[in-house]
Short mmCIF file of C-alpha atoms in Angstrom, two decimals:
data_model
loop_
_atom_site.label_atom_id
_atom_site.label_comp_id
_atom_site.label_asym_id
_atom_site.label_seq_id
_atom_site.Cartn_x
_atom_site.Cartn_y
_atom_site.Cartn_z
CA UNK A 1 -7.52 -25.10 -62.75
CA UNK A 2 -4.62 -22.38 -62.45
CA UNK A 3 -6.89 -20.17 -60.75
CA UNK A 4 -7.45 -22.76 -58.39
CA UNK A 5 -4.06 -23.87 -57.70
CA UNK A 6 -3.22 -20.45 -56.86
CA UNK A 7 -5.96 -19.52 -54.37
CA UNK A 8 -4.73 -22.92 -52.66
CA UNK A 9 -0.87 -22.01 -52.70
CA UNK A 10 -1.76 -18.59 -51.20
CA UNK A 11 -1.90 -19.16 -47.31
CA UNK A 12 -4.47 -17.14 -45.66
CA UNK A 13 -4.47 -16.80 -42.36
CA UNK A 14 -1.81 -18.17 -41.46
CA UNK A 15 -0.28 -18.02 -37.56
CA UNK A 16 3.41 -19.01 -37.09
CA UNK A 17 4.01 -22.02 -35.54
CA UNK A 18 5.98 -22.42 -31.92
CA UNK A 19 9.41 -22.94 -32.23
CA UNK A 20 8.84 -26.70 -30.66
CA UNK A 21 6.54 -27.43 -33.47
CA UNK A 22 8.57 -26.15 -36.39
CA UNK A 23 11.79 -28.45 -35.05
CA UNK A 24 9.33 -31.03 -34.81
CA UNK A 25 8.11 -30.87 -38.15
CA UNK A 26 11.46 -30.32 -39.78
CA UNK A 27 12.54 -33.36 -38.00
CA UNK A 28 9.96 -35.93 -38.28
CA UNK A 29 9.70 -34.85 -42.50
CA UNK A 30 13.18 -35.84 -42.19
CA UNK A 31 13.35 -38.92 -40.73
CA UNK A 32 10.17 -39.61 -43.02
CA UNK A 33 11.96 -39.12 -46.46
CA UNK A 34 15.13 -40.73 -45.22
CA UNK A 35 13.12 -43.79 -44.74
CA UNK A 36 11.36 -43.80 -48.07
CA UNK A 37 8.49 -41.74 -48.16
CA UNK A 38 7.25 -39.36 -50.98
CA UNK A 39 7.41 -35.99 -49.95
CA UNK A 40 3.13 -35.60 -49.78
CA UNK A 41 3.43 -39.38 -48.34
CA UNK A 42 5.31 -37.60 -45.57
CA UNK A 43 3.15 -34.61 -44.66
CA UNK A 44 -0.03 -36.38 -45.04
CA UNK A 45 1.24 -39.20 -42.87
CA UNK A 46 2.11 -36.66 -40.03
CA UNK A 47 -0.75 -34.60 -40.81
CA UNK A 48 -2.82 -38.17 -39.73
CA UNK A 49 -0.96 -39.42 -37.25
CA UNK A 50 0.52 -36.77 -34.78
CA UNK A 51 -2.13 -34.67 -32.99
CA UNK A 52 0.80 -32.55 -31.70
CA UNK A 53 1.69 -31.08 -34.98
CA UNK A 54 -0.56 -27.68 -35.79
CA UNK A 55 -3.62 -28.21 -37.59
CA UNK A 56 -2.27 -26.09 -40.55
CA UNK A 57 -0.48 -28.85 -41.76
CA UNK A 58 -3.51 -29.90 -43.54
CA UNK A 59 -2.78 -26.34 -46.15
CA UNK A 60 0.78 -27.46 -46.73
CA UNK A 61 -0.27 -30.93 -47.25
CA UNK A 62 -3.39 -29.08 -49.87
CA UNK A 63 -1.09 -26.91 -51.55
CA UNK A 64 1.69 -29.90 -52.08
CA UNK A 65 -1.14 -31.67 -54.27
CA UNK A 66 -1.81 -28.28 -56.00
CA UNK A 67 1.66 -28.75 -57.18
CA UNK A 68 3.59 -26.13 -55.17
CA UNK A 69 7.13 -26.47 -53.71
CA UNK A 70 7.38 -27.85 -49.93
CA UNK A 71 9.71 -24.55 -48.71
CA UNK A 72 7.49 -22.14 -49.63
CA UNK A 73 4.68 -24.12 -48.25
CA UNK A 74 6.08 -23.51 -45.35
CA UNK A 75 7.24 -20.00 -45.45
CA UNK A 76 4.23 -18.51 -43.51
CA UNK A 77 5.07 -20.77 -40.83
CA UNK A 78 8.97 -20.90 -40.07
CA UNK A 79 11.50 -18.62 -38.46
CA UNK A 80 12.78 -16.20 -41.34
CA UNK A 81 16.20 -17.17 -40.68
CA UNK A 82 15.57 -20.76 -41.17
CA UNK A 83 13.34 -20.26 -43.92
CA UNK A 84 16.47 -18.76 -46.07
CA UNK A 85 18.43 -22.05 -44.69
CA UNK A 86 16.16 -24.14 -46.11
CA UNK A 87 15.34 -22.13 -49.10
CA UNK A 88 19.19 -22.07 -50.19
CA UNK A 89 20.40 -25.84 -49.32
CA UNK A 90 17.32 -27.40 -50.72
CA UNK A 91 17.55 -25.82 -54.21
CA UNK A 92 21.25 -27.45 -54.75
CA UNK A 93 21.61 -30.04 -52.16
CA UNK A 94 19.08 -32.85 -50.11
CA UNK A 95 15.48 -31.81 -48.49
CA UNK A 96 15.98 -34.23 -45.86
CA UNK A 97 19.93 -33.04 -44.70
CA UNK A 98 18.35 -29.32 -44.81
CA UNK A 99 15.16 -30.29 -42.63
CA UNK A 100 17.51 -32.50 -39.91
CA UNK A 101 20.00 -29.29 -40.24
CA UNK A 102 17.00 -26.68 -39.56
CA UNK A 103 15.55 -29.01 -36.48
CA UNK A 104 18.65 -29.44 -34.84
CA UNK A 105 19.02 -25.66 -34.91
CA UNK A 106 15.14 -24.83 -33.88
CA UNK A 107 15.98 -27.17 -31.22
CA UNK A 108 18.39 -25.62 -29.87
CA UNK A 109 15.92 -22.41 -30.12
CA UNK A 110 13.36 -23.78 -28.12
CA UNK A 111 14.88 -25.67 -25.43
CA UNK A 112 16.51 -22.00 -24.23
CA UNK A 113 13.18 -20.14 -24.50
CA UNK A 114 11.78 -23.25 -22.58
CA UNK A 115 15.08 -22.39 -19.72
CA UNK A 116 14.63 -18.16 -20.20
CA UNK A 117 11.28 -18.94 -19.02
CA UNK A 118 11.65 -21.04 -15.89
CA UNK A 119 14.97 -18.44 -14.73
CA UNK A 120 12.63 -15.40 -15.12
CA UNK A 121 9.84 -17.19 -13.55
CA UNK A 122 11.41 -16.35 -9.95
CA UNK A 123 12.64 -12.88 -9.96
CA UNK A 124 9.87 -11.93 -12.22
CA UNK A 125 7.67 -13.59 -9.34
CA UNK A 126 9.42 -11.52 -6.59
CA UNK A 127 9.03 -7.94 -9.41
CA UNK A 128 5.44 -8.56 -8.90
CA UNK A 129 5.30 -9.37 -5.37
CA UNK A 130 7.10 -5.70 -4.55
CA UNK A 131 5.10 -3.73 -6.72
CA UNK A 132 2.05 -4.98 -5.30
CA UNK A 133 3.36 -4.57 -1.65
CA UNK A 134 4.99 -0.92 -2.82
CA UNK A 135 1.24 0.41 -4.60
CA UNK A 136 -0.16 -0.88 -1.54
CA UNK A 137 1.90 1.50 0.46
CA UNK A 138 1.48 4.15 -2.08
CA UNK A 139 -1.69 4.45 -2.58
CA UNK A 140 -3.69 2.53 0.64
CA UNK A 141 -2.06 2.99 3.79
CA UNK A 142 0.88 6.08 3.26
CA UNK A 143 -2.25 8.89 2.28
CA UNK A 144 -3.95 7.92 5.50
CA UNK A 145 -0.69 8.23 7.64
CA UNK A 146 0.45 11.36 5.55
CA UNK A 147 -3.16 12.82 6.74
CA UNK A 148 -2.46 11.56 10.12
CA UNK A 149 0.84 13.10 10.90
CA UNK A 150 0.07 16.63 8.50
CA UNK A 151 -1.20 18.03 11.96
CA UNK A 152 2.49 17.66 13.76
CA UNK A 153 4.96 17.79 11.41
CA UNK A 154 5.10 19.55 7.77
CA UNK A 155 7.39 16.96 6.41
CA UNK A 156 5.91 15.68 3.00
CA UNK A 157 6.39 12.50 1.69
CA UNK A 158 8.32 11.79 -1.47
CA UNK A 159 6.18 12.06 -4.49
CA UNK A 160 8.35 9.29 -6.08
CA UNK A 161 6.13 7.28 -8.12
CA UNK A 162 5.51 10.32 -10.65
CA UNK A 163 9.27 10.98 -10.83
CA UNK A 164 9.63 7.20 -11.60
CA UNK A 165 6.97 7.49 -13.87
CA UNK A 166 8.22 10.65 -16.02
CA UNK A 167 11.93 8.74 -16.53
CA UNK A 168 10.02 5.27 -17.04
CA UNK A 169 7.69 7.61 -20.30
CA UNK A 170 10.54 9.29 -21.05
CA UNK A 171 12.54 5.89 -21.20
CA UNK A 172 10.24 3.97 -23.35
CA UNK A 173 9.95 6.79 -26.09
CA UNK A 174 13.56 6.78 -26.16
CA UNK A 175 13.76 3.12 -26.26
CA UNK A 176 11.10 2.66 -29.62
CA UNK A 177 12.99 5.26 -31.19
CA UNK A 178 15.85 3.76 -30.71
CA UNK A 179 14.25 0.15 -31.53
CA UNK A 180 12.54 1.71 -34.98
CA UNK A 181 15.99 3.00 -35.88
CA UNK A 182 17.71 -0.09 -35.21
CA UNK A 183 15.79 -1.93 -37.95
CA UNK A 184 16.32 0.57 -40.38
CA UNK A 185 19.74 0.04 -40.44
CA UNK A 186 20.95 -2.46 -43.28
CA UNK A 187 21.33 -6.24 -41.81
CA UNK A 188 25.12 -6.47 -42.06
CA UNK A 189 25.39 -3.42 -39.86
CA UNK A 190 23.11 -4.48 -37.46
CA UNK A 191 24.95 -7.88 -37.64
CA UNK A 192 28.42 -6.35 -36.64
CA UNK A 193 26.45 -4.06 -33.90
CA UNK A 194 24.67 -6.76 -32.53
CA UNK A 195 28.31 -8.36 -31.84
CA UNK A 196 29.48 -5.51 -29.21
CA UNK A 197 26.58 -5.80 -26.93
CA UNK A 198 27.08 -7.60 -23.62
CA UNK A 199 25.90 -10.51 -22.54
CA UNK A 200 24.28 -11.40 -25.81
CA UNK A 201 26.92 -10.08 -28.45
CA UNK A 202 29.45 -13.37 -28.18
CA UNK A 203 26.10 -15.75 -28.48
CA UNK A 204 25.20 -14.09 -31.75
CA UNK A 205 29.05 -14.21 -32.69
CA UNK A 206 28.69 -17.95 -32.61
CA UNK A 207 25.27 -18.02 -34.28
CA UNK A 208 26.68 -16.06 -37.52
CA UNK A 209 29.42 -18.10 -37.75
CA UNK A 210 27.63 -21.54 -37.67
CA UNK A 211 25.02 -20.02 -39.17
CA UNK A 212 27.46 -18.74 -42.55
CA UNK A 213 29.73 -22.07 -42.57
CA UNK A 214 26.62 -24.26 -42.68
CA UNK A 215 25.13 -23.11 -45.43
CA UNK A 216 28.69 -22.55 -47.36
CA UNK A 217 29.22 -25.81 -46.63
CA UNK A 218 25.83 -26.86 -48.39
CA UNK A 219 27.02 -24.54 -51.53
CA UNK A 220 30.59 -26.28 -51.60
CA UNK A 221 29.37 -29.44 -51.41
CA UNK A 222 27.01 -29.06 -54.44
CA UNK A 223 29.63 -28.13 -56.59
CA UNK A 224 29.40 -24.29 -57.82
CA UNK A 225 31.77 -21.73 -58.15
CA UNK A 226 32.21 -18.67 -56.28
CA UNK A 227 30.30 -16.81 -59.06
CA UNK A 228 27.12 -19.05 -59.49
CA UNK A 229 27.20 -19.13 -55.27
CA UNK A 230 26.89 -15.30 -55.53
CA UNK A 231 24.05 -15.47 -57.63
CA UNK A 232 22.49 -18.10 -55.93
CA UNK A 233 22.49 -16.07 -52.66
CA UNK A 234 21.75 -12.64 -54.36
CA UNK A 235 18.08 -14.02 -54.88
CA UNK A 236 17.29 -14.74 -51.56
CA UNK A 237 15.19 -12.26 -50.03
CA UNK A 238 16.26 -8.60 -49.84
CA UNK A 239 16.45 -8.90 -45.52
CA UNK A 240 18.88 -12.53 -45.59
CA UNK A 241 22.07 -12.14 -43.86
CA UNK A 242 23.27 -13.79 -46.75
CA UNK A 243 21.55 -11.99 -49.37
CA UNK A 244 23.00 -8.51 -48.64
CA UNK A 245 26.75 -10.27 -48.05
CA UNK A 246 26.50 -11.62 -51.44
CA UNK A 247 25.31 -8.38 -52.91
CA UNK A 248 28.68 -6.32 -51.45
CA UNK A 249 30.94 -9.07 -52.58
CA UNK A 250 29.45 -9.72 -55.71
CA UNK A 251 30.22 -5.87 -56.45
CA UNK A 252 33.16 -5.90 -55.23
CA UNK A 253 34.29 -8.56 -57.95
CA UNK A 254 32.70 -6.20 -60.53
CA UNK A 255 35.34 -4.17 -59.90
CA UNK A 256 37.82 -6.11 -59.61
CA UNK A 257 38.70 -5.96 -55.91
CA UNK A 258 39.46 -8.59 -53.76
CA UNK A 259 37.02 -8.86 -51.24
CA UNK A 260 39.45 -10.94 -48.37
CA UNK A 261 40.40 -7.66 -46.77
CA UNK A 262 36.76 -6.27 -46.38
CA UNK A 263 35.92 -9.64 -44.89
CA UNK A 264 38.97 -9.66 -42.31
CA UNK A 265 36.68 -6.96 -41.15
CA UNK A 266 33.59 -7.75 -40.74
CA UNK A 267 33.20 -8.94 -37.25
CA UNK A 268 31.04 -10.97 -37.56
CA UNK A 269 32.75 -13.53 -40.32
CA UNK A 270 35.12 -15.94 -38.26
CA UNK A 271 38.58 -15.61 -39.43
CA UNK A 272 38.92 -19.33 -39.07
CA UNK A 273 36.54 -19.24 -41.94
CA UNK A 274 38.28 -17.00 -44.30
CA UNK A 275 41.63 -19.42 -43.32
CA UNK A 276 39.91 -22.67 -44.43
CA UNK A 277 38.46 -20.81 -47.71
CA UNK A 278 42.27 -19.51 -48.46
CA UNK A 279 43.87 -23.05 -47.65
CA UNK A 280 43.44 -24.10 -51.60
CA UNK A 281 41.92 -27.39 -50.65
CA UNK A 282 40.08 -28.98 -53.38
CA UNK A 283 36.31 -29.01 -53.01
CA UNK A 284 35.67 -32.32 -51.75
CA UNK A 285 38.25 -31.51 -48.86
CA UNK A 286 36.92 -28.13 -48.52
CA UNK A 287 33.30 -29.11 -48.12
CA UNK A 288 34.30 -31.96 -45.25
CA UNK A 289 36.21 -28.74 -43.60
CA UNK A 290 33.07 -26.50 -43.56
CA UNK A 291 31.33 -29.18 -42.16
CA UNK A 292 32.88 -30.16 -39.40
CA UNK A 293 33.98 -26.33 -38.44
CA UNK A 294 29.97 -25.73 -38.46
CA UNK A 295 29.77 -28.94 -36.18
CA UNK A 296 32.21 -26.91 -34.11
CA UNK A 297 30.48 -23.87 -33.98
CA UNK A 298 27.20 -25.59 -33.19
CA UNK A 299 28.81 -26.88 -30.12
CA UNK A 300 30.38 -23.44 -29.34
CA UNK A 301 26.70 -22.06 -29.63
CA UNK A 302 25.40 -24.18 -27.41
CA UNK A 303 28.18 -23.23 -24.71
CA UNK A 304 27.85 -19.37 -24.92
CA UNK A 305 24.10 -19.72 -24.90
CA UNK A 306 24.47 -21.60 -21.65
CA UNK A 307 26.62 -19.19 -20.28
CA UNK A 308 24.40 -16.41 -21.18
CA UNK A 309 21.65 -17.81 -19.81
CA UNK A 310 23.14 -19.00 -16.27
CA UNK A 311 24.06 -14.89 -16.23
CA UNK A 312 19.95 -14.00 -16.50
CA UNK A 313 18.51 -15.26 -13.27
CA UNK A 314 21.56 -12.91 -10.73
CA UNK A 315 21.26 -10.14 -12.93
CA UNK A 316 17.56 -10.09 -12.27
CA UNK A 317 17.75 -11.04 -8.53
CA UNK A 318 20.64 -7.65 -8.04
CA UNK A 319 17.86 -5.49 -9.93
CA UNK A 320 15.34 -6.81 -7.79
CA UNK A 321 17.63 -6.03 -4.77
CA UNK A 322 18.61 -2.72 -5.83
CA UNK A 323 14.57 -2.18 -6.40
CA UNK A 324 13.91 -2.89 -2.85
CA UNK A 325 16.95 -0.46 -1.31
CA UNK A 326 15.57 2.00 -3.71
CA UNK A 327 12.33 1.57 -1.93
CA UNK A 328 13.55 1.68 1.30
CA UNK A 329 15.63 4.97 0.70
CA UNK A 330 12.59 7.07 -1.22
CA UNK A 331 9.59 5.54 0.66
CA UNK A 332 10.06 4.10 4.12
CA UNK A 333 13.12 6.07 5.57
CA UNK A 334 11.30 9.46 4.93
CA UNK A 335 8.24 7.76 6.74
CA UNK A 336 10.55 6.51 9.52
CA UNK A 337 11.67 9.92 9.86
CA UNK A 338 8.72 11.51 10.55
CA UNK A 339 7.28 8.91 12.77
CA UNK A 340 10.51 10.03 14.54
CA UNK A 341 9.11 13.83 14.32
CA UNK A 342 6.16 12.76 15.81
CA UNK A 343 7.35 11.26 18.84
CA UNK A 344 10.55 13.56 19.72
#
């Protein structure tokens, strides 16, 4: 029988679901345990009733009656990040808070990719359009008017498509090197180096710091102390935010330090944060703090990603403009020129 409850926990298989269908999930098994279902009630009632959700619900709602836990269940499925979320608040606070907490969040997620996609859809649209129009050029009618006007003028045209070609090579080696050293770094570096890039760098500022004072929050409010919190968080997996934070403070205690100054300086902890944890308020207090700061930040995420995205579709149209002056300058003026040659 324990053979066979293992083979059923293990997934096999498995295919991450859409960021729409995880928010969905989280959110309906919410709503379904607030009102009174059992947790296997719950997934087997959605697995019956919802054609939308992914078919794989039927494993989770097979390895639930094997006996196994719901969050790692769904493990092979999730976002990483909201994985830990989920993993953390549900072992010391409510499943169904956690799950509404994780939807609202994949939400968020997937109504941007849903936007990224419709603002690239145009000047991605128009990309396509002028490479097709400039390999025309290139390679269908240029060679024949190249042959045509060899005999009166000994002008050659620019052989730019293998000069773009060498910088575009050596640009993409460059770029996965650069990419494959990125991830090596540890995950609190990348965190505060992910803060200083444009564009991007104040979303994710407003990401870690909802993302920290929710979960905080969730630790408060079930009553540890700052010790048991760090050991809580320590077993998390080795690449959590969270996991590595609590590692460096925890150590830090071990020797006595106090770890305030080192997080001053970590850019990516809000100092608004570090105030409300210095303010002495007693737990009760502090936990209502947390939470509504997170509420705060939420909102705050939402407004930089907005930003960021109402940035993507002119930044893409001025590429696409500079693409076609680029064009003009390497590929039809030297033609125009000696078209000029021809008739002088």
């Amino acid at each position: 029988m324990d053979r066979l409850r293992r083979q059923l926990i293990r997934p096999t298989g498995t295919v991450r679901w859409s960021v729409d269908q995880q928010a969905r999930v989280c959110q309906l098994l919410a709503d379904q345990l607030t009102s009174g279902f059992s947790l296997k009630q719950a997934v087997g009632f959605l697995h019956a009733t919802d054609y939308r959700l992914p078919a794989s619900l039927a494993q989770v709602s097979e390895q639930l009656a094997a006996g196994a836990a719901l969050v790692p269940c769904l493990k092979p499925y999730l976002q990483p990040n909201v994985y830990f979320q989920l993993q953390l608040t549900t072992r010391y606070g409510e499943l169904a808070p956690a799950l509404a907490s994780a939807a609202t969040l994949l939400r968020l997620m997937a109504t941007q990719r849903q936007r990224l996609r419709q603002l690239l859809a145009y000047p991605l649209g128009l990309l396509g359009g002028m490479a097709l129009l400039l390999g025309t050029l290139q390679w269908a009618i240029l060679p024949q008017l190249q042959s045509s006007l060899a005999p009166q003028t000994s002008r050659e045209l620019p052989h730019w498509p293998v000069v773009i070609g060498l910088v575009g090579g050596t640009g993409l080696v460059v770029g996965v090197w650069a990419l494959r050293w990125w991830w090596r770094q540890p995950i609190l570096k990348r965190a505060a180096g992910i803060l200083r890039w444009p564009l991007i760098g104040r979303i994710f500022q407003a990401y870690y710091a909802y993302y920290l004072t929710a979960n905080l929050c969730q630790l408060v409010q079930s009553g540890l102390s700052v010790r048991q919190m760090l050991v809580v968080l320590q077993r998390l997996p080795q690449g959590a935010l969270l996991q590595q934070l609590a590692t460096v403070l925890a150590a830090q205690l071990r020797r006595g330090e106090l770890p305030v100054g080192w997080l001053r300086r970590q850019s990516y902890i809000p100092p608004q944060l570090i105030l409300l944890l210095q303010k002495g308020s007693t737990t009760a207090q502090l936990g209502r703090e947390l939470n509504a700061y997170s509420d705060l930040q939420y909102q705050e995420l939402v407004r930089r990603s907005e930003r960021g995205l109402a940035w993507v579709q002119p930044i893409l149209l001025t590429l696409v403009a500079l693409l076609i002056v680029g064009a003009y300058l390497h590929l039809l003026l030297p033609l125009y020129q000696n078209l000029q040659g021809v008739y002088v």
